[in-house]
Amino acid sequence: KNEVEQSPQNLTAQEGEFITINCSYSVGISALHWLQQHPGGGIVSLFMLSSGKKKHGRLIATINIQEKHSSLHITASHPRDSAVYICAVDSGGGADGLTFGKGTHLIIQP
Amino acid sequence: DGGITQSPKYLFRKEGQNVTLSCEQNLNHDAMYWYRQDPGQGLRLIYYSQIVNDFQKGDIAEGYSVSREKKESFPLTVTSAQKNPTAFYLCASSKRGGVAANEQFFGPGTRLTVL
């Protein structure tokens, strides 16, 4: 069974700072997902990637398959980026659900 | 708009009672999933279904039951056998089950509290 570790668990930063959240996993995967969970509980999918790098607005996700590691970066962070960011891996081709990290609680202070 | 709806958002139940959580999707997705979220833990898979009339146990299925009679609906019943049912429950769906790398779409969740 895949083990997914995220770091840091909690992160507080000032508005405008460059943010990095890390995710590592133990077993080879078909894809890795980055999700965002707001205080109300709903989850939004940010990225799904299996190699290289993806960018959407101020968010960038990278993955290194050989090192079993992914990072989520936020440039020019803003208080509205405050949320829990969750890394999840798809080990079985989507057949049996995702394995999730515990999440990184990010607070961006104005 | 296409999406996943879960109802109710908050649910209170007396100990010993069964309760059913609703999950409906109009995305025409084949696969649906139920996850449980507890404070300080990652989401854990309860049940999943790849197609209508078929479902499989996830990592923590004990004390739960599901049905998949229609493509768009995947209700979860929390039975009295579930020892610690107070949690946040999330439903998700993806386009196809059993194939590689599907993006999952999540519902807004139901927070269940057992009194």
Short mmCIF file of C-alpha atoms in Angstrom, two decimals:
data_model
loop_
_atom_site.label_atom_id
_atom_site.label_comp_id
_atom_site.label_asym_id
_atom_site.label_seq_id
_atom_site.Cartn_x
_atom_site.Cartn_y
_atom_site.Cartn_z
CA LYS A 1 0.00 0.00 0.00
CA ASN A 2 1.29 3.41 -0.91
CA GLU A 3 2.36 5.73 1.90
CA VAL A 4 1.96 9.43 1.19
CA GLU A 5 3.83 12.00 3.27
CA GLN A 6 3.35 15.75 3.06
CA SER A 7 5.45 18.53 4.49
CA PRO A 8 5.10 20.85 6.17
CA GLN A 9 1.93 20.00 8.13
CA ASN A 10 1.30 23.67 8.86
CA LEU A 11 2.63 26.76 7.11
CA THR A 12 2.03 30.42 7.87
CA ALA A 13 3.43 33.02 5.49
CA GLN A 14 3.05 36.67 4.57
CA GLU A 15 1.16 37.83 1.52
CA GLY A 16 3.40 37.83 -1.55
CA GLU A 17 5.71 35.06 -0.39
CA PHE A 18 6.62 32.08 -2.58
CA ILE A 19 5.13 28.91 -1.10
CA THR A 20 6.32 25.32 -1.52
CA ILE A 21 4.49 22.24 -0.29
CA ASN A 22 6.11 18.84 -0.68
CA CYS A 23 4.73 15.35 -1.18
CA SER A 24 6.54 12.03 -1.26
CA TYR A 25 5.18 8.55 -1.83
CA SER A 26 6.53 5.05 -1.44
CA VAL A 27 5.31 3.03 -4.42
CA GLY A 28 5.14 3.78 -8.14
CA ILE A 29 1.98 5.52 -9.29
CA SER A 30 -0.03 6.23 -12.42
CA ALA A 31 -0.81 9.81 -11.38
CA LEU A 32 -0.56 12.29 -8.55
CA HIS A 33 -3.27 14.77 -7.62
CA TRP A 34 -3.07 18.07 -5.80
CA LEU A 35 -6.33 19.09 -4.13
CA GLN A 36 -7.46 22.17 -2.25
CA GLN A 37 -9.87 22.02 0.68
CA HIS A 38 -11.44 25.21 2.00
CA PRO A 39 -12.77 25.64 5.55
CA GLY A 40 -16.28 24.61 4.50
CA GLY A 41 -14.90 21.20 3.61
CA GLY A 42 -15.44 21.03 -0.14
CA ILE A 43 -12.49 19.79 -2.18
CA VAL A 44 -11.36 21.12 -5.54
CA SER A 45 -8.94 19.34 -7.82
CA LEU A 46 -6.01 21.61 -8.72
CA PHE A 47 -3.76 19.33 -10.75
CA MET A 48 -3.44 15.78 -11.93
CA LEU A 49 0.01 14.92 -13.23
CA SER A 50 2.06 11.89 -14.10
CA SER A 51 5.27 13.56 -15.26
CA GLY A 52 6.99 16.93 -15.55
CA LYS A 53 5.30 20.14 -14.61
CA LYS A 54 1.93 21.86 -14.87
CA LYS A 55 1.01 25.51 -14.34
CA HIS A 56 -2.30 27.15 -13.71
CA GLY A 57 -2.28 30.83 -12.86
CA ARG A 58 -0.06 31.30 -9.80
CA LEU A 59 0.06 27.58 -9.06
CA ILE A 60 2.77 25.26 -10.31
CA ALA A 61 3.00 21.52 -9.71
CA THR A 62 6.02 19.38 -10.45
CA ILE A 63 6.67 15.69 -10.14
CA ASN A 64 9.85 13.58 -10.17
CA ILE A 65 8.84 10.00 -10.83
CA GLN A 66 12.30 8.56 -10.12
CA GLU A 67 12.49 10.24 -6.72
CA LYS A 68 8.78 9.64 -5.96
CA HIS A 69 8.34 13.28 -5.06
CA SER A 70 6.09 16.16 -6.03
CA SER A 71 5.95 19.82 -5.10
CA LEU A 72 3.19 22.40 -5.26
CA HIS A 73 4.31 26.00 -5.55
CA ILE A 74 2.27 29.16 -5.11
CA THR A 75 3.76 32.39 -6.43
CA ALA A 76 2.75 35.81 -5.10
CA SER A 77 0.65 34.21 -2.37
CA HIS A 78 -2.59 35.88 -1.30
CA PRO A 79 -4.84 35.45 1.77
CA ARG A 80 -7.43 33.75 -0.43
CA ASP A 81 -4.89 30.93 -0.97
CA SER A 82 -5.37 29.98 2.69
CA ALA A 83 -6.66 26.42 2.69
CA VAL A 84 -5.59 22.83 3.24
CA TYR A 85 -3.63 21.42 0.33
CA ILE A 86 -3.82 17.68 -0.11
CA CYS A 87 -1.62 15.37 -2.13
CA ALA A 88 -3.17 12.13 -3.35
CA VAL A 89 -1.76 9.32 -5.47
CA ASP A 90 -3.39 6.92 -7.87
CA SER A 91 -1.56 3.62 -7.51
CA GLY A 92 -3.98 1.27 -9.18
CA GLY A 93 -5.02 3.01 -12.36
CA GLY A 94 -8.02 4.63 -10.78
CA ALA A 95 -9.77 1.37 -10.02
CA ASP A 96 -9.65 1.50 -6.25
CA GLY A 97 -9.60 5.14 -5.29
CA LEU A 98 -6.81 7.44 -4.24
CA THR A 99 -4.39 7.34 -1.31
CA PHE A 100 -4.21 10.68 0.45
CA GLY A 101 -1.65 12.59 2.45
CA LYS A 102 -2.76 14.26 5.67
CA GLY A 103 -2.70 17.70 4.11
CA THR A 104 -0.81 20.95 4.60
CA HIS A 105 -2.68 23.71 6.38
CA LEU A 106 -1.62 26.99 4.75
CA ILE A 107 -2.38 30.42 6.18
CA ILE A 108 -1.41 33.53 4.25
CA GLN A 109 -1.46 36.65 6.38
CA PRO A 110 -2.11 40.07 4.81
CA ASP B 1 -24.25 23.04 -13.99
CA GLY B 2 -22.64 19.61 -13.79
CA GLY B 3 -21.39 18.43 -10.47
CA ILE B 4 -21.81 16.28 -7.41
CA THR B 5 -24.36 17.00 -4.71
CA GLN B 6 -24.38 15.57 -1.22
CA SER B 7 -27.14 15.97 1.27
CA PRO B 8 -27.56 16.93 3.95
CA LYS B 9 -24.55 19.14 4.75
CA TYR B 10 -24.89 18.47 8.48
CA LEU B 11 -26.48 15.38 9.98
CA PHE B 12 -27.04 14.41 13.58
CA ARG B 13 -27.86 10.88 14.59
CA LYS B 14 -28.54 9.12 17.85
CA GLU B 15 -26.28 6.26 18.76
CA GLY B 16 -27.65 2.95 17.51
CA GLN B 17 -29.49 4.39 14.50
CA ASN B 18 -28.70 3.76 10.86
CA VAL B 19 -28.42 6.81 8.61
CA THR B 20 -28.09 7.18 4.83
CA LEU B 21 -25.98 9.86 3.17
CA SER B 22 -26.96 10.91 -0.31
CA CYS B 23 -24.59 11.39 -3.26
CA GLU B 24 -25.80 12.33 -6.74
CA GLN B 25 -23.77 13.25 -9.83
CA ASN B 26 -24.84 14.54 -13.22
CA LEU B 27 -21.41 14.29 -14.83
CA ASN B 28 -22.22 10.96 -16.50
CA HIS B 29 -19.28 9.43 -14.63
CA ASP B 30 -18.99 5.66 -14.35
CA ALA B 31 -17.01 5.47 -11.11
CA MET B 32 -18.06 6.77 -7.71
CA TYR B 33 -16.31 6.76 -4.35
CA TRP B 34 -17.00 7.36 -0.68
CA TYR B 35 -14.26 8.70 1.58
CA ARG B 36 -14.14 9.48 5.27
CA GLN B 37 -12.09 12.34 6.74
CA ASP B 38 -11.09 12.55 10.40
CA PRO B 39 -9.10 15.38 12.02
CA GLY B 40 -5.37 14.97 11.49
CA GLN B 41 -5.79 12.09 9.05
CA GLY B 42 -5.88 11.80 5.31
CA LEU B 43 -9.08 10.81 3.55
CA ARG B 44 -9.71 7.08 3.64
CA LEU B 45 -11.68 5.04 1.12
CA ILE B 46 -14.85 3.39 2.38
CA TYR B 47 -16.43 1.96 -0.79
CA TYR B 48 -16.13 2.48 -4.51
CA SER B 49 -18.15 1.53 -7.55
CA GLN B 50 -16.83 1.28 -11.10
CA ILE B 51 -20.17 0.62 -12.78
CA VAL B 52 -23.84 0.33 -11.97
CA ASN B 53 -24.82 -2.65 -9.80
CA ASP B 54 -21.22 -3.25 -8.78
CA PHE B 55 -19.24 -1.97 -5.80
CA GLN B 56 -16.13 -2.91 -3.85
CA LYS B 57 -14.98 -2.45 -0.27
CA GLY B 58 -12.29 0.09 0.41
CA ASP B 59 -9.90 0.26 3.33
CA ILE B 60 -12.49 0.95 6.05
CA ALA B 61 -15.76 -0.62 4.88
CA GLU B 62 -16.77 -2.21 8.19
CA GLY B 63 -20.03 -0.73 9.52
CA TYR B 64 -20.97 0.80 6.17
CA SER B 65 -23.08 -0.32 3.21
CA VAL B 66 -23.72 1.10 -0.26
CA SER B 67 -25.85 0.52 -3.34
CA ARG B 68 -25.43 1.53 -6.98
CA GLU B 69 -28.78 0.99 -8.65
CA LYS B 70 -28.44 4.04 -10.88
CA LYS B 71 -25.37 5.52 -12.56
CA GLU B 72 -25.93 8.94 -11.00
CA SER B 73 -26.55 7.82 -7.40
CA PHE B 74 -24.31 6.15 -4.80
CA PRO B 75 -25.88 6.37 -1.32
CA LEU B 76 -23.89 5.40 1.77
CA THR B 77 -25.56 3.91 4.84
CA VAL B 78 -23.76 4.27 8.15
CA THR B 79 -25.01 1.41 10.26
CA SER B 80 -25.13 1.03 14.01
CA ALA B 81 -22.23 -1.40 13.66
CA GLN B 82 -19.86 1.46 12.81
CA LYS B 83 -18.12 2.08 16.11
CA ASN B 84 -17.00 5.65 15.56
CA PRO B 85 -19.19 7.21 12.86
CA THR B 86 -18.69 10.89 13.69
CA ALA B 87 -16.69 12.22 10.73
CA PHE B 88 -16.77 14.22 7.53
CA TYR B 89 -17.90 12.13 4.55
CA LEU B 90 -16.94 12.98 0.98
CA CYS B 91 -18.32 11.50 -2.20
CA ALA B 92 -16.36 11.63 -5.45
CA SER B 93 -16.72 10.48 -9.02
CA SER B 94 -14.49 9.94 -12.03
CA LYS B 95 -15.14 9.38 -15.68
CA ARG B 96 -14.10 5.76 -15.89
CA GLY B 97 -13.29 3.15 -13.32
CA GLY B 98 -10.52 0.63 -13.78
CA VAL B 99 -8.31 2.66 -16.07
CA ALA B 100 -5.31 4.83 -15.45
CA ALA B 101 -5.24 8.31 -14.03
CA ASN B 102 -8.76 9.67 -13.83
CA GLU B 103 -9.36 13.05 -12.29
CA GLN B 104 -11.74 12.77 -9.38
CA PHE B 105 -14.45 15.33 -8.72
CA PHE B 106 -15.60 15.82 -5.15
CA GLY B 107 -18.90 16.73 -3.58
CA PRO B 108 -19.25 19.34 -0.79
CA GLY B 109 -19.34 16.69 1.94
CA THR B 110 -21.65 15.71 4.80
CA ARG B 111 -20.60 16.22 8.39
CA LEU B 112 -22.13 13.45 10.51
CA THR B 113 -22.28 13.77 14.27
CA VAL B 114 -23.46 10.94 16.48
CA LEU B 115 -24.96 12.12 19.75
#
